[in-house]
PDB file of C-alpha atoms and ligand atoms in Angstrom:
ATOM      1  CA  UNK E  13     -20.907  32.015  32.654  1.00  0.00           C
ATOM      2  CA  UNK E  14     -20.828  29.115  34.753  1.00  0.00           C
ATOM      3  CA  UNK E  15     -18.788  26.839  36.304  1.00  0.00           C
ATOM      4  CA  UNK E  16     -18.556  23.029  35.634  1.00  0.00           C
ATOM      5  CA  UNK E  17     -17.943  20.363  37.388  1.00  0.00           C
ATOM      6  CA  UNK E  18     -15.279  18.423  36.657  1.00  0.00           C
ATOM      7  CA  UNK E  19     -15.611  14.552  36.522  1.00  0.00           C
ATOM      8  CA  UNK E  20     -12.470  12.882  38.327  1.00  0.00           C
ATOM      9  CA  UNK E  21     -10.813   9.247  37.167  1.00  0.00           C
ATOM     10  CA  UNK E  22     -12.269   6.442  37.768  1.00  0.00           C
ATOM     11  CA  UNK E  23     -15.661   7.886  36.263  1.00  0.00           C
ATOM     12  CA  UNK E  24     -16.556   5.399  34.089  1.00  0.00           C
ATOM     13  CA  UNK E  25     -18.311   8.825  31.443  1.00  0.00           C
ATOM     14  CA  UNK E  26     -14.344   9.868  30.936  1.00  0.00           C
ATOM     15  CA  UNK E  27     -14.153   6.390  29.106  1.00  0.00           C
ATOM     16  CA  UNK E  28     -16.931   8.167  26.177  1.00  0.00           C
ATOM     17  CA  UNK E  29     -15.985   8.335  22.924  1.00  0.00           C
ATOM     18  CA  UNK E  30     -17.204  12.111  22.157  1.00  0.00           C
ATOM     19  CA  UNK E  31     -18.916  12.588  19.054  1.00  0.00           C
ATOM     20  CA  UNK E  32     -18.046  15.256  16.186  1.00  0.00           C
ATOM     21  CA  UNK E  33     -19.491  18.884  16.957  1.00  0.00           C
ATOM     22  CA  UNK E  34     -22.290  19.244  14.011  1.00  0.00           C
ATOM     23  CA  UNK E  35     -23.346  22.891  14.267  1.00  0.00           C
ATOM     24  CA  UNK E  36     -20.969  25.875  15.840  1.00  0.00           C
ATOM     25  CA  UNK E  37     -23.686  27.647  16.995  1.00  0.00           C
ATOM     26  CA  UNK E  38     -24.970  29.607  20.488  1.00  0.00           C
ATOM     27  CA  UNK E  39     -25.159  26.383  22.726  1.00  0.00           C
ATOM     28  CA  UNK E  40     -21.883  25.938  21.847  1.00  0.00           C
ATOM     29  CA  UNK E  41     -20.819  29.112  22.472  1.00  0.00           C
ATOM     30  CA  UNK E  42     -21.731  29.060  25.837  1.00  0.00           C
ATOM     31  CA  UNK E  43     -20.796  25.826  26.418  1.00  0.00           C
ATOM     32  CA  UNK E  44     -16.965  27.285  25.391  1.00  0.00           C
ATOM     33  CA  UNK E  45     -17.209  30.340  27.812  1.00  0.00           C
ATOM     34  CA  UNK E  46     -17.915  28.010  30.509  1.00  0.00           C
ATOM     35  CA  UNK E  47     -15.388  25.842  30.032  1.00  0.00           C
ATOM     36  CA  UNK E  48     -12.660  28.269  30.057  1.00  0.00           C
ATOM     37  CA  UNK E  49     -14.014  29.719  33.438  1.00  0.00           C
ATOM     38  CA  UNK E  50     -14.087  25.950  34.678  1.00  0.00           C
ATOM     39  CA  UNK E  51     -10.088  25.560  32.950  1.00  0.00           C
ATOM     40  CA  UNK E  52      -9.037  29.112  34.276  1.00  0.00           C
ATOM     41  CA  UNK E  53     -10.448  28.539  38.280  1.00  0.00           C
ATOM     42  CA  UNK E  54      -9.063  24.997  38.601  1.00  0.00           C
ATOM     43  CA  UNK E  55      -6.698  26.057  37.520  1.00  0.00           C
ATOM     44  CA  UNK E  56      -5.703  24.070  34.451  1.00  0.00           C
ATOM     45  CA  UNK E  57      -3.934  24.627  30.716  1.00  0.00           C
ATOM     46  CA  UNK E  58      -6.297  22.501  28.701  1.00  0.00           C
ATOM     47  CA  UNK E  59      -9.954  21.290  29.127  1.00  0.00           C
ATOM     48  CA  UNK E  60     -12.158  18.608  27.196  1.00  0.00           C
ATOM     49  CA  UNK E  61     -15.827  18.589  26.990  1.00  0.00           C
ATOM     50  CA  UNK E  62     -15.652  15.188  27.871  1.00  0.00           C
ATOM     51  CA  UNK E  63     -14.339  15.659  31.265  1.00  0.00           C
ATOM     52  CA  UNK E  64     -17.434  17.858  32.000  1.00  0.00           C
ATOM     53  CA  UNK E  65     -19.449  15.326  30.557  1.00  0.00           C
ATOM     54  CA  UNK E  66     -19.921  17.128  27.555  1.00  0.00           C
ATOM     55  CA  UNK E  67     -19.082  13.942  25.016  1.00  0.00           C
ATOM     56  CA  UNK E  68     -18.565  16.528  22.326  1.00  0.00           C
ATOM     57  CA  UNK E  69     -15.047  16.853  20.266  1.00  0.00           C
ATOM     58  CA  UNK E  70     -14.169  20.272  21.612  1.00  0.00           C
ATOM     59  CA  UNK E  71     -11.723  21.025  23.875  1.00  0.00           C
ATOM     60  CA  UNK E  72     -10.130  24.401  25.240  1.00  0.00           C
ATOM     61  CA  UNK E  73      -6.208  25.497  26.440  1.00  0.00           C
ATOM     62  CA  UNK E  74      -4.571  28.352  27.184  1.00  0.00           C
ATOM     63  CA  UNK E  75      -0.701  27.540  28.201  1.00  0.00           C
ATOM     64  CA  UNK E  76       0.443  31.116  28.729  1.00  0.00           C
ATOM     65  CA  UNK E  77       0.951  32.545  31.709  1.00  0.00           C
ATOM     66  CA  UNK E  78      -1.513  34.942  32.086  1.00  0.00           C
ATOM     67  CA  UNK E  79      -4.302  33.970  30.510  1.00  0.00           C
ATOM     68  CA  UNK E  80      -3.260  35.423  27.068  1.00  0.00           C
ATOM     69  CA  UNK E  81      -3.725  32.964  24.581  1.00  0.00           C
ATOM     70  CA  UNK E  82      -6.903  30.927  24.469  1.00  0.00           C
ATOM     71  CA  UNK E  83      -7.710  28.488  21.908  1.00  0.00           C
ATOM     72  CA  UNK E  84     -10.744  26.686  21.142  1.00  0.00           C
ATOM     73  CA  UNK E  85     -10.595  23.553  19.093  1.00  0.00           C
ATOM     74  CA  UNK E  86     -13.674  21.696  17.839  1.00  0.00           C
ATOM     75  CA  UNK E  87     -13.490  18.254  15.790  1.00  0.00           C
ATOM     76  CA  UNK E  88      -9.515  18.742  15.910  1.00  0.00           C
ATOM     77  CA  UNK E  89      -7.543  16.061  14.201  1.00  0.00           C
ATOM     78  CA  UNK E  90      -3.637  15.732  14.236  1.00  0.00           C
ATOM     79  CA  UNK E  91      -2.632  15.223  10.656  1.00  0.00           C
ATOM     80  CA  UNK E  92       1.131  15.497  10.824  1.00  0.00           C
ATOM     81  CA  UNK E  93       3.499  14.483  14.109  1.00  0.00           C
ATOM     82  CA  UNK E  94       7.062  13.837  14.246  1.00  0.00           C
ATOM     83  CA  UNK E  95       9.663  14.449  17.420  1.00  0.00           C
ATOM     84  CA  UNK E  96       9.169  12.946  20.976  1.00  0.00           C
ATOM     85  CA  UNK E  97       9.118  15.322  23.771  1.00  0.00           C
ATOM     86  CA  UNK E  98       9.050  13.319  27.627  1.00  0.00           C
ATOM     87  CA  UNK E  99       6.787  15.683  30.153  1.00  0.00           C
ATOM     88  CA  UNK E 100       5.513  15.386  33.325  1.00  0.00           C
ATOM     89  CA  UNK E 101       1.567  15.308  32.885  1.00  0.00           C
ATOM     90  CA  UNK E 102      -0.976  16.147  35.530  1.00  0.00           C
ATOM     91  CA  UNK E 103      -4.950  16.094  34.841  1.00  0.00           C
ATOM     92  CA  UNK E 104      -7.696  17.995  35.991  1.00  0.00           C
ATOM     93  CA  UNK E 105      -9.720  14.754  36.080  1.00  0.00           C
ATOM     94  CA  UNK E 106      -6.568  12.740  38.173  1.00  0.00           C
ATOM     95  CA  UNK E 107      -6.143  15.722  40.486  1.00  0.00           C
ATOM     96  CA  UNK E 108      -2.598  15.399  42.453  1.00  0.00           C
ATOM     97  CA  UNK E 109      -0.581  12.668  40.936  1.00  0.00           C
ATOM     98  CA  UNK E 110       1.821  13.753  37.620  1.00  0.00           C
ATOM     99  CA  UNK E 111       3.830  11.450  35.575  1.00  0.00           C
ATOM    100  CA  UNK E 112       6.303  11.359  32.501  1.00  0.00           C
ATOM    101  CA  UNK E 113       4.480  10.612  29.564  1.00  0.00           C
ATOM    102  CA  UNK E 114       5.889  10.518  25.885  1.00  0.00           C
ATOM    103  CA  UNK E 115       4.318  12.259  23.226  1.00  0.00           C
ATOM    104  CA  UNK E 116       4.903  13.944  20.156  1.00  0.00           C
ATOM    105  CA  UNK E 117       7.312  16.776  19.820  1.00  0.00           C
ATOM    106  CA  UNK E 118       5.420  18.875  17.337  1.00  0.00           C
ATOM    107  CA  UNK E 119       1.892  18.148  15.550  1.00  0.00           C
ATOM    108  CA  UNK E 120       0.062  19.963  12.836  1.00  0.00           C
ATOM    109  CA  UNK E 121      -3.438  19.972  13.913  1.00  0.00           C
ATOM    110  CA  UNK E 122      -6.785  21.068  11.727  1.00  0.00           C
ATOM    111  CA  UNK E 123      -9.989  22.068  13.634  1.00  0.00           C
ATOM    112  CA  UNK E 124     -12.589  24.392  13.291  1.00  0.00           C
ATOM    113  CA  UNK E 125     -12.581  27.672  15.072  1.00  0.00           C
ATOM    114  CA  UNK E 126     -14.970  29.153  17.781  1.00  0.00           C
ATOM    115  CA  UNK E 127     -16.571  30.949  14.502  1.00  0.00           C
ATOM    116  CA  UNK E 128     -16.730  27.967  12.735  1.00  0.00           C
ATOM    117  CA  UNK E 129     -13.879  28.394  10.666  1.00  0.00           C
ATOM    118  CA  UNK E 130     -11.666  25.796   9.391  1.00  0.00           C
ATOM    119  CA  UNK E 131      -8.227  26.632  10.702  1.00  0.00           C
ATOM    120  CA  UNK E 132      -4.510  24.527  10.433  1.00  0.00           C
ATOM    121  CA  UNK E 133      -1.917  24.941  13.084  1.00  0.00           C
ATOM    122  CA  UNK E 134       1.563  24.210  13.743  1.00  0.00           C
ATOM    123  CA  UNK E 135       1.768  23.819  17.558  1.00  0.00           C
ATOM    124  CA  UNK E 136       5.355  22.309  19.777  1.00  0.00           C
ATOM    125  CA  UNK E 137       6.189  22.458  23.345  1.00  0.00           C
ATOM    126  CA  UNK E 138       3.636  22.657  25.701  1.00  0.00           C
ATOM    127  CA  UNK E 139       0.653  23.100  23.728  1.00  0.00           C
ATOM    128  CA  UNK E 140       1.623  20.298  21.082  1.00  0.00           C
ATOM    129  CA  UNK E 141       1.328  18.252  24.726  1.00  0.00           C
ATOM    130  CA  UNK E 142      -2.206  19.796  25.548  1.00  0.00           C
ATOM    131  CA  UNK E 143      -3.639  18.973  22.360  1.00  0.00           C
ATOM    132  CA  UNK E 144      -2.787  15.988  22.039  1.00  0.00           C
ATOM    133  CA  UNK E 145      -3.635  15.255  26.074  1.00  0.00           C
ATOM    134  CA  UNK E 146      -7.317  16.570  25.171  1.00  0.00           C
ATOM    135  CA  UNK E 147      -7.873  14.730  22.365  1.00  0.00           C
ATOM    136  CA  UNK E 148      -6.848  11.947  24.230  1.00  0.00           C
ATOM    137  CA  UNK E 149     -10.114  12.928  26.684  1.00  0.00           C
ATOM    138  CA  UNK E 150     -12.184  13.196  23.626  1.00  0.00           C
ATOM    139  CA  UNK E 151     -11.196   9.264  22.836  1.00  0.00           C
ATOM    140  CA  UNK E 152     -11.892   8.265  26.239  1.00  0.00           C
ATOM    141  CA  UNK E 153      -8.405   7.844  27.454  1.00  0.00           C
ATOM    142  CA  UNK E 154      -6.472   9.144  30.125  1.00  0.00           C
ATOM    143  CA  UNK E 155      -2.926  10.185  30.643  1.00  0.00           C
ATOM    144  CA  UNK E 156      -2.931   7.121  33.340  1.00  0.00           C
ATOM    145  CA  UNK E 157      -3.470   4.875  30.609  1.00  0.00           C
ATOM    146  CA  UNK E 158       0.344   5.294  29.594  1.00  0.00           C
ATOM    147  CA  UNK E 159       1.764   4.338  33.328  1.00  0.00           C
ATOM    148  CA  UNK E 160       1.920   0.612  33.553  1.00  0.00           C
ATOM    149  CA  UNK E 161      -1.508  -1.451  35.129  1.00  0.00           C
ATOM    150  CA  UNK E 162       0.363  -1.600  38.934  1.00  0.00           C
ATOM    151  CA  UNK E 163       0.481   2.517  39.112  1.00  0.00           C
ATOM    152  CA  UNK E 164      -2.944   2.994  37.372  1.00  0.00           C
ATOM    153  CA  UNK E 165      -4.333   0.974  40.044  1.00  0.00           C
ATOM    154  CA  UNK E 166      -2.491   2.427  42.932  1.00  0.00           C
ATOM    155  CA  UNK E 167      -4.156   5.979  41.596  1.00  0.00           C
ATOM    156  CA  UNK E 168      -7.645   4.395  41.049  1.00  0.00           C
ATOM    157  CA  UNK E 169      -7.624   2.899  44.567  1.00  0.00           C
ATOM    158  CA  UNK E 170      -6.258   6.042  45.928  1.00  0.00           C
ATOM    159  CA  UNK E 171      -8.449   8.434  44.418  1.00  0.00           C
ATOM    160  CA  UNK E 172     -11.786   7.061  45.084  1.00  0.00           C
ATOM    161  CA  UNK E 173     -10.600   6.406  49.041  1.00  0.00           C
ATOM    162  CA  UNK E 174      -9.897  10.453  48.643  1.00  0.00           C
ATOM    163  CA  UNK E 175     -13.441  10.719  47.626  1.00  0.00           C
ATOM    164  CA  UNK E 176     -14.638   8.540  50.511  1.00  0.00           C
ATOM    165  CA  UNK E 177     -13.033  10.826  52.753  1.00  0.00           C
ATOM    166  CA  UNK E 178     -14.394  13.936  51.230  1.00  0.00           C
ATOM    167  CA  UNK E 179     -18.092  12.401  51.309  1.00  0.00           C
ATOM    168  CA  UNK E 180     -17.549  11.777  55.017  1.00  0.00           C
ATOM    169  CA  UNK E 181     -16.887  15.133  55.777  1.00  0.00           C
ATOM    170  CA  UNK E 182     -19.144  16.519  54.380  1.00  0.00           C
ATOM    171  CA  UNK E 183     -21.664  15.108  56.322  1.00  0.00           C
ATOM    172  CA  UNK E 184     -20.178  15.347  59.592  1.00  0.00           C
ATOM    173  CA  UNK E 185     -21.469  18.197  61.712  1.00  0.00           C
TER     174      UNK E 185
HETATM  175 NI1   NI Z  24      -6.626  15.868  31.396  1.00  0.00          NI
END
């Protein structure tokens, strides 16, 4: 296993449409095992291949507690949605800033398994909000895209001055 790295907003790659996962097969496999050990040590609840620059439609979550409950979903699509549910949203690819963002209460997703099989699956509460937060990834958009252009901005122009910083120190000895 291996860890990823994580690509952080404004990254111009999170903007990739991914493309639909053809063959569930080793690669893949591995590429799944690594992404939970990226999700698990950031630590996060959901992960898309597209934020590892992976511009595949997979993505990974686990919202329990103690790591009880991970799911892999490849090519998932939400076929059925109804309820609004307001949450405070973080990303792994935004890293410090959470806002409210509105999105469906419960959704009936289909996807294919990490054996390949094709699976339907009523999720609500937090995971509902995962899903559809990673699929978002997978579509190149961001949970920023829902605050209005003046806060998306005031992130962008933070974040990349955080990553000036960061450079800086890393060269001074
Ligand atoms: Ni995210």
């Amino acid at each position: 296993m291996a860890k990823l790295t994580i690509l952080e907003f404004p990254d111009p790659r999170l903007r990739t449409r991914a493309t639909p996962v053809k063959s569930v097969d080793a690669e893949l496999d591995t590429l799944i095992d690594d992404m939970f050990e990226t999700m698990y040590d950031a630590p996060g609840i959901g992960l898309a291949a597209t934020q590892v620059d992976v511009h595949k439609r997979l993505l990974v979550a686990d919202v329990s507690a103690d790591k009880s409950s991970p799911y892999v979903f490849i090519n998932p699509v939400i076929i059925e949605k109804d309820g609004v549910v307001v949450t405070e949203e973080g990303c792994l690819s935004v890293p410090g800033y959470y806002e409210e963002v509105e999105r469906a209460e419960h959704i009936r997703v289909r996807y294919l398994d990490r054996k390949g099989d094709d699976v339907e699956m009523d999720a609500e509460g937090l995971l509902a909000v995962c899903i559809q937060h990673e699929i978002d990834h997978l579509d190149g958009k961001l949970f920023v895209d829902y605050l209005s252009e003046a806060k998306r901005q005031r992130i962008r122009k933070r974040l990349v001055k955080d990553k000036r910083h960061r450079t800086a120190e890393a060269v001074t000895l």
